[in-house]
Amino acid sequence: EQMVFTLATTRSHDQYNTTIYGLDDRYRGVFGERRVLFINGADIAALNMKAGDWVDLESLCEDGVHREARRFLLVDYNIPRGCLAAYYPETNALVP
């Protein structure tokens, strides 16, 4: 059975709106990478995965269009269970 999550998108420290100036996010301790998925550690364990694993994302929309964003690095983060966060515009492909 697949787990379903709610995704929030956010900007990094080195970003102004959709303009990306660098690959670092000092606010969240991420350096040299933007394709990251912030997830609760208990959710990582429930998925039988570990922080540092790579995952692909799919959105659930009832319009018949398949939407995915590939290759995101799992980052254990203090976020509520069942919720995810990732940077945009990297996750824009998931939005109808």
PDB file of C-alpha atoms in Angstrom:
ATOM      1  CA  GLU A   1       0.000   0.000   0.000  1.00  0.00           C
ATOM      2  CA  GLN A   2       1.328   3.426  -0.950  1.00  0.00           C
ATOM      3  CA  MET A   3       1.410   6.243   1.567  1.00  0.00           C
ATOM      4  CA  VAL A   4      -0.168   9.526   0.483  1.00  0.00           C
ATOM      5  CA  PHE A   5       1.379  12.805   1.637  1.00  0.00           C
ATOM      6  CA  THR A   6       0.587  16.505   1.442  1.00  0.00           C
ATOM      7  CA  LEU A   7       3.352  18.505  -0.253  1.00  0.00           C
ATOM      8  CA  ALA A   8       4.229  22.099   0.590  1.00  0.00           C
ATOM      9  CA  THR A   9       6.589  24.021  -1.666  1.00  0.00           C
ATOM     10  CA  THR A  10       9.063  26.555  -0.368  1.00  0.00           C
ATOM     11  CA  ARG A  11      11.937  28.774  -1.400  1.00  0.00           C
ATOM     12  CA  SER A  12      15.527  28.279  -0.302  1.00  0.00           C
ATOM     13  CA  HIS A  13      17.792  30.883   1.283  1.00  0.00           C
ATOM     14  CA  ASP A  14      19.552  31.443  -2.073  1.00  0.00           C
ATOM     15  CA  GLN A  15      16.316  32.101  -3.965  1.00  0.00           C
ATOM     16  CA  TYR A  16      14.143  35.126  -4.719  1.00  0.00           C
ATOM     17  CA  ASN A  17      10.727  34.127  -6.046  1.00  0.00           C
ATOM     18  CA  THR A  18      11.605  31.718  -8.880  1.00  0.00           C
ATOM     19  CA  THR A  19      15.127  33.087  -9.426  1.00  0.00           C
ATOM     20  CA  ILE A  20      17.698  30.683  -7.985  1.00  0.00           C
ATOM     21  CA  TYR A  21      21.057  32.206  -7.038  1.00  0.00           C
ATOM     22  CA  GLY A  22      22.716  29.135  -5.525  1.00  0.00           C
ATOM     23  CA  LEU A  23      22.297  25.570  -4.322  1.00  0.00           C
ATOM     24  CA  ASP A  24      22.486  26.276  -0.590  1.00  0.00           C
ATOM     25  CA  ASP A  25      19.735  26.725   1.970  1.00  0.00           C
ATOM     26  CA  ARG A  26      21.315  27.871   5.207  1.00  0.00           C
ATOM     27  CA  TYR A  27      17.861  28.071   6.813  1.00  0.00           C
ATOM     28  CA  ARG A  28      17.429  24.288   6.585  1.00  0.00           C
ATOM     29  CA  GLY A  29      21.035  23.045   6.510  1.00  0.00           C
ATOM     30  CA  VAL A  30      21.015  21.969   2.865  1.00  0.00           C
ATOM     31  CA  PHE A  31      24.133  22.615   0.794  1.00  0.00           C
ATOM     32  CA  GLY A  32      24.889  21.884  -2.851  1.00  0.00           C
ATOM     33  CA  GLU A  33      21.503  20.377  -3.723  1.00  0.00           C
ATOM     34  CA  ARG A  34      17.989  21.569  -4.513  1.00  0.00           C
ATOM     35  CA  ARG A  35      16.213  18.347  -5.414  1.00  0.00           C
ATOM     36  CA  VAL A  36      15.478  17.524  -1.782  1.00  0.00           C
ATOM     37  CA  LEU A  37      12.346  16.265  -0.069  1.00  0.00           C
ATOM     38  CA  PHE A  38      11.911  17.220   3.578  1.00  0.00           C
ATOM     39  CA  ILE A  39      10.108  14.435   5.442  1.00  0.00           C
ATOM     40  CA  ASN A  40       9.458  13.380   9.030  1.00  0.00           C
ATOM     41  CA  GLY A  41      11.863  10.683  10.257  1.00  0.00           C
ATOM     42  CA  ALA A  42       8.983   8.424  11.346  1.00  0.00           C
ATOM     43  CA  ASP A  43       7.563   8.594   7.809  1.00  0.00           C
ATOM     44  CA  ILE A  44      10.972   7.643   6.389  1.00  0.00           C
ATOM     45  CA  ALA A  45      10.984   4.586   8.663  1.00  0.00           C
ATOM     46  CA  ALA A  46       7.379   3.703   7.724  1.00  0.00           C
ATOM     47  CA  LEU A  47       8.470   3.683   4.075  1.00  0.00           C
ATOM     48  CA  ASN A  48      11.375   1.344   4.928  1.00  0.00           C
ATOM     49  CA  MET A  49      13.782   3.950   3.624  1.00  0.00           C
ATOM     50  CA  LYS A  50      16.518   6.102   5.122  1.00  0.00           C
ATOM     51  CA  ALA A  51      17.579   9.725   4.923  1.00  0.00           C
ATOM     52  CA  GLY A  52      19.810  10.116   1.882  1.00  0.00           C
ATOM     53  CA  ASP A  53      17.768   7.766  -0.312  1.00  0.00           C
ATOM     54  CA  TRP A  54      16.514   9.085  -3.653  1.00  0.00           C
ATOM     55  CA  VAL A  55      12.803   9.018  -4.535  1.00  0.00           C
ATOM     56  CA  ASP A  56      10.484  10.009  -7.362  1.00  0.00           C
ATOM     57  CA  LEU A  57       7.307  11.996  -6.676  1.00  0.00           C
ATOM     58  CA  GLU A  58       3.875  11.651  -8.272  1.00  0.00           C
ATOM     59  CA  SER A  59       0.824  13.816  -7.743  1.00  0.00           C
ATOM     60  CA  LEU A  60      -2.703  12.491  -7.338  1.00  0.00           C
ATOM     61  CA  CYS A  61      -5.086  14.444  -9.532  1.00  0.00           C
ATOM     62  CA  GLU A  62      -8.368  13.228 -10.910  1.00  0.00           C
ATOM     63  CA  ASP A  63      -7.887  14.868 -14.305  1.00  0.00           C
ATOM     64  CA  GLY A  64      -6.234  11.836 -15.925  1.00  0.00           C
ATOM     65  CA  VAL A  65      -2.843  13.548 -16.379  1.00  0.00           C
ATOM     66  CA  HIS A  66       0.225  11.764 -14.978  1.00  0.00           C
ATOM     67  CA  ARG A  67       2.508  14.228 -13.190  1.00  0.00           C
ATOM     68  CA  GLU A  68       5.869  13.335 -11.707  1.00  0.00           C
ATOM     69  CA  ALA A  69       9.095  14.898 -10.513  1.00  0.00           C
ATOM     70  CA  ARG A  70      12.063  12.563 -10.456  1.00  0.00           C
ATOM     71  CA  ARG A  71      15.085  12.060  -8.213  1.00  0.00           C
ATOM     72  CA  PHE A  72      14.642  13.860  -4.899  1.00  0.00           C
ATOM     73  CA  LEU A  73      16.914  13.304  -1.898  1.00  0.00           C
ATOM     74  CA  LEU A  74      15.128  12.378   1.353  1.00  0.00           C
ATOM     75  CA  VAL A  75      16.050  14.759   4.181  1.00  0.00           C
ATOM     76  CA  ASP A  76      14.926  13.957   7.737  1.00  0.00           C
ATOM     77  CA  TYR A  77      13.321  17.182   8.919  1.00  0.00           C
ATOM     78  CA  ASN A  78      11.118  18.414  11.759  1.00  0.00           C
ATOM     79  CA  ILE A  79       7.876  18.433   9.790  1.00  0.00           C
ATOM     80  CA  PRO A  80       4.507  16.906  10.794  1.00  0.00           C
ATOM     81  CA  ARG A  81       3.904  13.284   9.841  1.00  0.00           C
ATOM     82  CA  GLY A  82       2.124  12.932   6.531  1.00  0.00           C
ATOM     83  CA  CYS A  83       3.572  16.191   5.229  1.00  0.00           C
ATOM     84  CA  LEU A  84       6.435  16.841   2.826  1.00  0.00           C
ATOM     85  CA  ALA A  85       8.221  19.988   1.724  1.00  0.00           C
ATOM     86  CA  ALA A  86      10.318  20.650  -1.363  1.00  0.00           C
ATOM     87  CA  TYR A  87      11.628  23.624  -3.292  1.00  0.00           C
ATOM     88  CA  TYR A  88       9.942  25.176  -6.264  1.00  0.00           C
ATOM     89  CA  PRO A  89      10.244  25.454  -9.204  1.00  0.00           C
ATOM     90  CA  GLU A  90      11.652  21.886  -9.015  1.00  0.00           C
ATOM     91  CA  THR A  91       8.233  20.540  -8.002  1.00  0.00           C
ATOM     92  CA  ASN A  92       6.129  22.662 -10.379  1.00  0.00           C
ATOM     93  CA  ALA A  93       5.671  19.600 -12.610  1.00  0.00           C
ATOM     94  CA  LEU A  94       3.399  18.134  -9.920  1.00  0.00           C
ATOM     95  CA  VAL A  95       0.892  20.991  -9.993  1.00  0.00           C
ATOM     96  CA  PRO A  96      -2.109  20.895 -12.377  1.00  0.00           C
TER      97      PRO A  96
END
